[in-house]
Short mmCIF file of C-alpha atoms in Angstrom, two decimals:
data_model
loop_
_atom_site.label_atom_id
_atom_site.label_comp_id
_atom_site.label_asym_id
_atom_site.label_seq_id
_atom_site.Cartn_x
_atom_site.Cartn_y
_atom_site.Cartn_z
CA MET A 1013 3.74 -22.28 -9.77
CA THR A 1014 4.05 -20.93 -6.53
CA ARG A 1015 1.35 -20.99 -3.75
CA LEU A 1016 1.02 -18.37 -0.84
CA LEU A 1017 1.66 -20.37 2.74
CA THR A 1018 -1.59 -18.80 5.17
CA LEU A 1019 -1.94 -19.82 9.12
CA GLU A 1020 -3.73 -22.64 8.11
CA ASP A 1021 -0.45 -24.54 6.71
CA LEU A 1022 1.07 -23.38 10.14
CA GLY A 1023 -1.74 -25.54 11.71
CA LEU A 1024 -3.85 -23.07 13.88
CA ASP A 1025 -4.60 -26.12 16.33
CA ALA A 1026 -0.51 -26.97 17.05
CA LEU A 1027 0.63 -23.28 18.03
CA HIS A 1028 -0.21 -23.28 21.63
CA GLY A 1029 3.05 -21.80 23.05
CA ARG A 1030 4.97 -21.25 19.94
CA ARG A 1031 6.87 -18.58 19.25
CA ILE A 1032 6.65 -16.55 16.39
CA PHE A 1033 8.00 -14.09 14.70
CA VAL A 1034 5.74 -11.28 12.68
CA ARG A 1035 5.95 -9.21 11.32
CA VAL A 1036 3.75 -6.31 11.10
CA ASP A 1037 3.01 -2.54 9.22
CA PHE A 1038 3.46 -0.31 11.57
CA ASN A 1039 5.29 3.18 10.25
CA VAL A 1040 1.99 4.57 11.03
CA PRO A 1041 1.90 8.58 11.47
CA LEU A 1042 3.43 10.01 14.74
CA ALA A 1043 1.61 13.16 16.15
CA ASP A 1044 4.14 16.04 17.55
CA ASP A 1045 4.34 14.40 21.26
CA GLY A 1046 4.58 10.52 20.26
CA SER A 1047 1.45 9.42 19.95
CA VAL A 1048 0.06 7.11 16.88
CA ALA A 1049 -1.58 9.92 15.09
CA ASP A 1050 -3.06 7.15 12.64
CA ALA A 1051 -3.52 4.18 14.14
CA THR A 1052 -4.98 2.36 10.36
CA ARG A 1053 -2.14 0.03 9.89
CA ILE A 1054 -2.11 -1.58 13.38
CA GLU A 1055 -6.09 -1.86 12.90
CA GLU A 1056 -5.44 -4.65 9.65
CA ALA A 1057 -3.04 -6.36 11.54
CA LEU A 1058 -5.38 -7.57 14.69
CA PRO A 1059 -7.18 -10.28 12.37
CA THR A 1060 -4.08 -11.51 12.36
CA LEU A 1061 -2.34 -10.70 15.79
CA THR A 1062 -6.09 -11.68 17.46
CA GLU A 1063 -6.15 -14.86 15.17
CA LEU A 1064 -2.46 -16.26 16.23
CA SER A 1065 -2.57 -15.35 19.97
CA GLU A 1066 -6.14 -16.25 20.66
CA ALA A 1067 -4.47 -19.95 19.35
CA GLY A 1068 -1.77 -19.87 22.37
CA ALA A 1069 1.50 -18.39 20.17
CA ARG A 1070 4.00 -16.07 22.18
CA LEU A 1071 4.56 -13.54 19.15
CA VAL A 1072 7.49 -11.73 18.72
CA LEU A 1073 6.30 -8.73 17.05
CA ALA A 1074 8.21 -6.13 14.54
CA SER A 1075 8.13 -2.94 12.32
CA HIS A 1076 9.79 -0.55 11.47
CA CYS A 1077 8.61 3.61 10.94
CA GLY A 1078 9.22 6.73 9.78
CA ARG A 1079 12.63 7.03 8.28
CA PRO A 1080 15.67 7.60 10.83
CA LYS A 1081 19.26 7.09 9.93
CA GLY A 1082 20.09 3.40 10.48
CA GLU A 1083 20.60 4.81 14.48
CA PRO A 1084 17.95 4.96 17.60
CA ASP A 1085 15.93 8.44 17.32
CA PRO A 1086 13.65 9.59 19.75
CA ARG A 1087 11.20 10.09 17.25
CA TYR A 1088 10.27 7.49 15.80
CA SER A 1089 10.03 5.45 18.89
CA LEU A 1090 7.77 2.04 18.85
CA ARG A 1091 6.93 2.60 22.36
CA PRO A 1092 3.65 4.88 21.82
CA VAL A 1093 2.99 2.16 19.19
CA ALA A 1094 2.88 -0.83 21.92
CA GLU A 1095 0.09 1.13 23.54
CA LYS A 1096 -1.40 1.41 20.60
CA THR A 1097 -2.14 -1.36 20.48
CA ALA A 1098 -2.55 -2.82 23.50
CA GLU A 1099 -5.52 -0.35 23.97
CA LEU A 1100 -7.39 -1.40 20.40
CA LEU A 1101 -6.21 -5.34 20.60
CA GLY A 1102 -7.38 -5.34 23.98
CA ARG A 1103 -5.26 -7.34 26.03
CA PRO A 1104 -0.86 -6.32 27.04
CA VAL A 1105 1.40 -6.13 24.49
CA ALA A 1106 5.48 -5.41 25.84
CA PHE A 1107 7.84 -3.39 24.47
CA ALA A 1108 11.53 -3.73 24.23
CA ALA A 1109 13.26 -0.88 23.97
CA ASP A 1110 16.09 -2.72 21.79
CA VAL A 1111 15.62 -4.53 18.15
CA VAL A 1112 17.86 -7.73 19.10
CA GLY A 1113 19.77 -6.77 22.64
CA ASP A 1114 19.12 -7.58 26.09
CA GLU A 1115 15.34 -6.10 26.06
CA ALA A 1116 14.06 -7.80 23.35
CA ARG A 1117 15.21 -10.79 24.47
CA ALA A 1118 14.01 -10.84 27.60
CA ALA A 1119 10.66 -10.03 26.45
CA ALA A 1120 10.31 -12.73 23.96
CA ALA A 1121 11.77 -15.21 26.66
CA ALA A 1122 9.53 -14.10 29.28
CA LEU A 1123 5.82 -14.22 27.05
CA GLU A 1124 3.48 -16.56 28.23
CA PRO A 1125 1.04 -18.55 25.77
CA GLY A 1126 -1.11 -16.13 23.47
CA GLY A 1127 1.46 -12.96 25.31
CA LEU A 1128 2.52 -9.88 22.64
CA CYS A 1129 5.78 -8.05 22.74
CA LEU A 1130 6.71 -5.26 19.98
CA LEU A 1131 10.31 -4.63 19.40
CA GLU A 1132 11.97 -0.87 18.75
CA ASN A 1133 12.23 0.61 15.47
CA LEU A 1134 13.77 -2.02 13.42
CA ARG A 1135 15.43 1.09 11.39
CA PHE A 1136 17.04 1.58 14.62
CA ASP A 1137 19.77 -0.84 12.96
CA PRO A 1138 20.86 -0.26 9.43
CA GLY A 1139 21.37 -4.04 9.01
CA GLU A 1140 17.16 -4.02 8.40
CA LYS A 1141 17.74 -2.12 5.80
CA ALA A 1142 20.73 -4.04 4.39
CA ASN A 1143 19.30 -7.05 4.92
CA ASP A 1144 21.94 -8.59 6.92
CA PRO A 1145 22.53 -12.28 7.87
CA GLU A 1146 24.35 -11.29 11.13
CA LEU A 1147 20.70 -9.14 12.42
CA ALA A 1148 18.90 -11.70 10.51
CA ALA A 1149 19.94 -14.32 12.62
CA ARG A 1150 19.83 -12.59 15.86
CA LEU A 1151 16.22 -12.10 15.62
CA ALA A 1152 14.58 -15.70 13.98
CA ALA A 1153 16.81 -16.75 17.45
CA LEU A 1154 14.11 -14.34 19.73
CA VAL A 1155 12.11 -17.21 18.33
CA GLY A 1156 14.22 -20.44 17.73
CA ALA A 1157 15.22 -20.72 14.00
CA ASP A 1158 16.88 -22.99 11.70
CA GLY A 1159 14.81 -26.38 12.11
CA GLU A 1160 13.79 -25.64 16.19
CA GLU A 1161 10.86 -26.84 16.11
CA SER A 1162 9.56 -23.85 18.61
CA GLY A 1163 9.55 -21.50 16.13
CA ALA A 1164 7.51 -19.91 13.06
CA TYR A 1165 7.53 -16.76 10.58
CA VAL A 1166 4.13 -14.71 10.24
CA ASP A 1167 4.57 -11.48 7.43
CA ASP A 1168 1.51 -9.96 7.19
CA ALA A 1169 3.52 -6.50 6.84
CA PHE A 1170 2.17 -6.47 2.99
CA GLY A 1171 3.28 -2.40 2.64
CA THR A 1172 6.74 -3.52 3.06
CA ALA A 1173 6.50 -7.13 0.91
CA HIS A 1174 8.87 -5.00 -1.55
CA ARG A 1175 11.08 -4.16 0.04
CA ALA A 1176 14.53 -7.44 0.52
CA HIS A 1177 15.34 -6.35 4.12
CA ALA A 1178 16.25 -8.39 6.55
CA SER A 1179 12.77 -8.46 8.54
CA VAL A 1180 11.51 -9.42 5.21
CA VAL A 1181 13.73 -11.82 3.44
CA GLY A 1182 16.09 -12.76 5.86
CA VAL A 1183 14.48 -13.81 9.05
CA ALA A 1184 12.21 -15.76 6.53
CA GLU A 1185 14.59 -17.57 5.46
CA ARG A 1186 15.43 -19.45 8.54
CA PHE A 1187 12.13 -20.57 9.03
CA ARG A 1188 10.50 -23.79 7.86
CA ARG A 1189 7.20 -22.64 9.39
CA ARG A 1190 6.48 -19.61 8.10
CA ALA A 1191 3.03 -18.02 6.25
CA ALA A 1192 1.38 -14.89 5.14
CA GLY A 1193 -0.95 -13.33 7.40
CA ARG A 1194 -5.26 -12.33 7.25
CA LEU A 1195 -4.02 -9.23 5.98
CA LEU A 1196 -0.95 -10.29 3.48
CA ALA A 1197 -2.93 -12.83 1.69
CA ARG A 1198 -5.61 -11.11 1.18
CA GLU A 1199 -3.95 -8.46 -0.38
CA VAL A 1200 -2.27 -11.22 -2.72
CA GLU A 1201 -6.16 -11.64 -3.57
CA ALA A 1202 -7.07 -8.86 -4.09
CA LEU A 1203 -4.69 -7.76 -6.37
CA GLY A 1204 -3.86 -10.99 -7.97
CA ARG A 1205 -7.92 -10.55 -9.26
CA LEU A 1206 -6.64 -7.76 -11.79
CA LEU A 1207 -4.19 -9.75 -13.23
CA GLY A 1208 -6.15 -12.75 -13.58
CA GLU A 1209 -9.43 -12.68 -14.96
CA PRO A 1210 -11.42 -9.62 -13.61
CA GLU A 1211 -14.80 -9.44 -14.84
CA ARG A 1212 -15.05 -6.91 -17.24
CA PRO A 1213 -15.20 -3.90 -18.43
CA PHE A 1214 -11.88 -3.54 -16.17
CA ALA A 1215 -10.63 0.47 -15.90
CA ALA A 1216 -7.68 2.20 -14.14
CA LEU A 1217 -8.37 6.12 -12.41
CA LEU A 1218 -4.84 6.74 -12.25
CA GLY A 1219 -4.21 10.68 -10.54
CA GLY A 1220 -0.77 11.96 -8.70
CA ALA A 1221 1.15 14.07 -9.59
CA LYS A 1222 3.58 11.73 -11.74
CA ILE A 1223 3.96 9.56 -14.60
CA GLU A 1224 6.49 8.69 -12.55
CA GLY A 1225 6.57 5.81 -10.47
CA LYS A 1226 3.72 4.38 -12.24
CA ILE A 1227 4.53 3.48 -14.99
CA ASP A 1228 5.44 -0.35 -14.87
CA THR A 1229 2.43 -1.07 -13.48
CA LEU A 1230 0.32 0.94 -16.50
CA ASP A 1231 2.56 -0.94 -18.91
CA ASN A 1232 1.12 -4.18 -17.45
CA LEU A 1233 -2.00 -2.93 -17.68
CA LEU A 1234 -3.31 -1.78 -19.80
CA PRO A 1235 -3.37 -5.03 -22.18
CA ARG A 1236 -5.49 -6.07 -19.29
CA LEU A 1237 -8.08 -2.86 -19.30
CA ASP A 1238 -11.15 -1.30 -21.64
CA LEU A 1239 -11.02 1.73 -19.96
CA LEU A 1240 -8.65 4.33 -18.78
CA LEU A 1241 -9.43 6.86 -17.35
CA VAL A 1242 -6.37 9.72 -16.10
CA GLY A 1243 -6.40 13.16 -13.67
CA GLY A 1244 -4.55 15.47 -10.87
CA GLY A 1245 -1.16 16.58 -12.17
CA MET A 1246 -0.52 13.52 -14.62
CA ALA A 1247 -3.73 14.11 -16.96
CA ASN A 1248 -1.60 17.68 -17.00
CA THR A 1249 1.39 15.71 -19.03
CA PHE A 1250 -1.27 13.63 -21.24
CA LEU A 1251 -3.18 17.12 -22.08
CA ALA A 1252 0.30 19.15 -23.23
CA ALA A 1253 1.12 15.74 -24.99
CA GLU A 1254 -2.40 16.66 -26.67
CA GLY A 1255 -0.86 19.77 -28.10
CA ARG A 1256 -3.29 21.35 -25.04
CA GLU A 1257 -1.60 25.12 -23.43
CA MET A 1258 -1.03 24.15 -19.55
CA ALA A 1259 0.71 27.22 -18.52
CA GLY A 1260 2.00 27.40 -15.47
CA SER A 1261 0.77 23.62 -14.20
CA LEU A 1262 2.67 21.35 -13.10
CA VAL A 1263 4.20 19.00 -16.82
CA GLU A 1264 6.54 17.12 -17.31
CA ARG A 1265 8.01 18.30 -20.33
CA ASP A 1266 10.04 15.01 -20.46
CA ARG A 1267 7.77 12.84 -20.42
CA LEU A 1268 5.67 14.26 -23.23
CA ASP A 1269 6.41 11.39 -25.41
CA LEU A 1270 5.68 8.52 -22.89
CA ALA A 1271 2.21 9.94 -22.51
CA ARG A 1272 2.18 10.09 -26.53
CA GLU A 1273 3.35 6.46 -26.73
CA ILE A 1274 1.18 5.69 -23.60
CA LEU A 1275 -2.12 7.05 -25.83
CA GLU A 1276 -1.37 5.63 -29.05
CA ARG A 1277 -0.48 1.58 -27.21
CA ALA A 1278 -3.67 2.57 -25.47
CA SER A 1279 -5.71 2.75 -29.14
CA SER A 1280 -3.53 0.15 -31.34
CA SER A 1281 -4.93 -1.75 -28.26
CA GLY A 1282 -8.66 -0.84 -27.78
CA VAL A 1283 -8.41 0.74 -25.00
CA GLU A 1284 -10.78 3.88 -24.32
CA VAL A 1285 -8.42 6.75 -22.59
CA VAL A 1286 -10.79 9.40 -21.00
CA LEU A 1287 -8.73 12.58 -19.77
CA PRO A 1288 -10.33 15.81 -18.19
CA GLN A 1289 -12.54 17.78 -21.07
CA ASP A 1290 -12.49 20.92 -17.98
CA LEU A 1291 -9.98 22.21 -15.04
CA VAL A 1292 -10.48 24.14 -11.74
CA VAL A 1293 -7.23 26.73 -12.44
CA ALA A 1294 -6.28 29.34 -9.90
CA ASP A 1295 -3.59 32.07 -9.87
CA ASP A 1296 -2.07 30.20 -6.17
CA LEU A 1297 -2.74 27.08 -4.49
CA ASP A 1298 -2.20 28.27 -0.87
CA ALA A 1299 -3.73 31.89 -1.09
CA PRO A 1300 -5.97 31.89 -4.54
CA GLY A 1301 -7.34 35.56 -5.59
CA ARG A 1302 -9.22 34.04 -8.69
CA VAL A 1303 -10.27 30.45 -9.20
CA GLU A 1304 -12.52 29.54 -12.06
CA THR A 1305 -13.10 26.27 -14.83
CA VAL A 1306 -11.74 26.77 -18.21
CA ASP A 1307 -12.40 23.94 -20.52
CA VAL A 1308 -9.25 22.15 -22.33
CA SER A 1309 -9.88 22.95 -25.30
CA GLN A 1310 -9.06 26.37 -25.13
CA GLY A 1311 -6.41 25.39 -22.29
CA VAL A 1312 -4.65 27.13 -19.28
CA PRO A 1313 -4.74 30.97 -19.11
CA ASP A 1314 -1.79 32.78 -18.47
CA GLY A 1315 -0.43 33.66 -14.75
CA MET A 1316 -2.88 29.80 -13.93
CA LYS A 1317 -2.48 26.97 -13.31
CA ALA A 1318 -5.46 23.85 -13.21
CA PHE A 1319 -5.42 21.51 -9.20
CA ASP A 1320 -8.34 19.99 -10.20
CA VAL A 1321 -10.73 18.21 -12.66
CA GLY A 1322 -13.82 20.48 -13.38
CA PRO A 1323 -17.56 19.71 -13.35
CA LYS A 1324 -17.81 18.63 -16.86
CA SER A 1325 -15.08 15.52 -16.32
CA ARG A 1326 -16.24 14.68 -12.74
CA ALA A 1327 -19.53 13.39 -14.63
CA ALA A 1328 -17.56 11.91 -17.59
CA PHE A 1329 -15.75 10.19 -14.94
CA ALA A 1330 -18.65 9.19 -12.72
CA LYS A 1331 -20.21 8.14 -15.91
CA GLU A 1332 -17.63 6.02 -17.24
CA LEU A 1333 -16.73 4.29 -14.17
CA ALA A 1334 -20.52 3.26 -13.28
CA GLY A 1335 -19.93 1.32 -16.61
CA ALA A 1336 -17.16 -0.45 -15.27
CA ARG A 1337 -17.00 -3.68 -13.28
CA THR A 1338 -13.81 -4.02 -12.52
CA ILE A 1339 -12.36 -0.55 -10.90
CA PHE A 1340 -8.45 -0.12 -9.74
CA TRP A 1341 -7.59 3.83 -8.66
CA ASN A 1342 -3.87 5.02 -7.82
CA GLY A 1343 -3.69 9.09 -7.32
CA PRO A 1344 -6.09 11.50 -6.84
CA LEU A 1345 -7.44 14.22 -8.97
CA GLY A 1346 -6.76 17.51 -7.73
CA VAL A 1347 -5.23 18.75 -4.30
CA PHE A 1348 -7.38 16.97 -2.81
CA GLU A 1349 -6.23 18.07 0.82
CA LYS A 1350 -7.78 22.23 -0.30
CA PRO A 1351 -10.28 23.17 -0.60
CA PRO A 1352 -12.34 23.99 -3.40
CA PHE A 1353 -9.36 21.61 -5.62
CA ASP A 1354 -11.06 18.40 -3.55
CA ALA A 1355 -13.80 18.57 -5.21
CA GLY A 1356 -13.01 15.84 -8.30
CA THR A 1357 -11.61 13.45 -6.04
CA ARG A 1358 -14.55 13.21 -3.87
CA ALA A 1359 -16.29 12.68 -6.48
CA VAL A 1360 -14.59 9.73 -8.46
CA ALA A 1361 -14.53 8.43 -4.57
CA GLU A 1362 -18.74 8.69 -3.97
CA ALA A 1363 -18.42 6.99 -8.40
CA LEU A 1364 -16.53 4.09 -6.86
CA VAL A 1365 -19.27 3.59 -4.05
CA ALA A 1366 -22.11 3.62 -6.57
CA ALA A 1367 -20.19 1.81 -8.85
CA GLY A 1368 -20.00 -1.11 -6.05
CA LYS A 1369 -23.57 -0.70 -5.34
CA GLU A 1370 -25.01 -2.32 -8.61
CA GLY A 1371 -21.63 -4.73 -7.54
CA ALA A 1372 -18.42 -3.79 -9.23
CA PHE A 1373 -15.40 -4.70 -7.15
CA SER A 1374 -13.01 -1.45 -6.47
CA VAL A 1375 -9.47 -1.31 -5.51
CA ILE A 1376 -7.50 1.82 -4.10
CA GLY A 1377 -4.37 2.34 -3.16
CA GLY A 1378 -1.03 4.23 -1.86
CA GLY A 1379 -1.46 6.27 0.83
CA GLU A 1380 -2.70 9.87 -0.94
CA THR A 1381 -5.62 7.86 -2.24
CA VAL A 1382 -6.32 6.03 0.81
CA ALA A 1383 -6.48 9.30 2.60
CA ALA A 1384 -8.67 11.41 0.16
CA ALA A 1385 -11.96 8.14 0.36
CA ARG A 1386 -11.55 8.37 4.25
CA GLY A 1387 -12.05 12.55 4.08
CA ALA A 1388 -14.56 11.45 1.68
CA GLY A 1389 -16.28 9.35 3.86
CA VAL A 1390 -16.22 6.76 1.24
CA LEU A 1391 -13.17 4.02 2.72
CA ASP A 1392 -15.42 1.13 4.09
CA SER A 1393 -17.42 0.83 1.52
CA ILE A 1394 -14.68 0.06 -1.64
CA GLY A 1395 -13.86 -3.36 -2.25
CA HIS A 1396 -10.88 -3.20 -1.32
CA VAL A 1397 -8.42 -1.28 0.29
CA SER A 1398 -4.54 -2.02 -0.53
CA THR A 1399 -2.55 -1.14 2.67
CA GLY A 1400 0.72 -0.64 0.29
CA GLY A 1401 1.33 1.98 -1.96
CA GLY A 1402 4.68 1.03 -3.18
CA ALA A 1403 3.94 -2.39 -3.02
CA SER A 1404 0.95 -3.00 -4.93
CA LEU A 1405 1.70 -0.59 -7.93
CA GLU A 1406 4.98 -2.98 -8.23
CA PHE A 1407 2.76 -6.52 -7.63
CA LEU A 1408 0.18 -5.03 -10.17
CA ALA A 1409 3.36 -3.93 -12.93
CA GLY A 1410 4.14 -7.93 -12.50
CA ALA A 1411 6.72 -7.67 -10.07
CA THR A 1412 7.90 -10.49 -8.09
CA LEU A 1413 7.45 -9.19 -4.44
CA PRO A 1414 10.52 -10.71 -1.98
CA GLY A 1415 7.45 -10.43 0.89
CA VAL A 1416 5.78 -12.75 -0.83
CA ALA A 1417 8.45 -14.99 -2.10
CA ALA A 1418 9.61 -15.98 1.43
CA VAL A 1419 6.15 -17.06 2.67
CA SER A 1420 5.18 -18.47 -0.66
CA THR A 1421 6.13 -22.52 -1.40
CA GLU A 1422 6.26 -24.06 -4.80
CA ASP A 1423 2.87 -26.92 -5.36
CA SER A 1424 5.13 -30.14 -5.10
CA THR A 1425 6.98 -28.58 -2.32
CA GLU A 1426 3.27 -27.84 -0.72
CA GLU A 1427 2.96 -30.91 2.17
CA GLU A 1428 7.19 -30.79 3.30
CA ALA A 1429 6.54 -26.72 3.71
CA SER A 1430 3.19 -28.01 6.28
#
């Protein structure tokens, strides 16, 4: 039995002057001019950074951003992220223009109690993704590791918790004092509720383009569910598996047998499956000349493709969600970025809010789902918004996430770890 270590295990009243390596998830979208286009992930880290800084700790922040090829790339520099973090935090954040070089060492050494510095993009060094022990040792040395009294490690980057990278695993292993930040702890608690004893009825709403990537999650959740609602391109494959004509719609032909198997398993487990009753179809996504709603029993006409669920489906989904007490949503129900194909996704977003007002606990995960909820103006009304798309799916699939394991301890060693 393991327990997640928290900031309390570090001893908040004893952090003054202590250097702490904080792994954050500042993988934010950057505009063409290099500025931060969406600061949500920075905002999510503020509670942990504020708490540690106000305790007088000296914070060395580290993150990746984008997909650089293991070498410096100005397009992915974290310099504007440091500036945005300082603006949101209301205190200076120094920036080191390298990962573990002279600037990083100087910035870490110059920190005063309560001070912060942000290292350059971790993925500028190929050792980050390779969990290179040499890079991990040099990162840890920035704050003092290998048993030194001054060093500690905090992971608040749930979005990378499923990656066994140097800053997530290799660095953490070098510290006796280590803990999850407030964001990571909140993620584990909220997602853990879905795998523990969720209040019933428990409903999962899955959408997005494909079944692929959600199979393990669905396998693990299915025995726990009372209700499975399927929309988006994923629903097309289930409808095709039932023999519905889908014309040019996105269908995973190699997953038809899998879809049938899932439907059979759900039936044998007493899980109600709700598929779309009608679909919004068009001849073209970008420049539709013809848009109409068709009943799935009649199939999608030749030359047309399904891009959203129809009004009967939206009403049915909303009705089912209204009776749920626990809800997990991953994946939009249509091409939500392009009106009029956003109506289905907006409808379920609003249904989640309505269910929440009646006491239901809702969790949403995945970048597209979060973006859709934000676009519908309901993001602040959701019970828990998971910051990690892939990480949340792997967690719900029952996988042990390397980043979570790195800041957990066996119950028998709780006292020693603190």
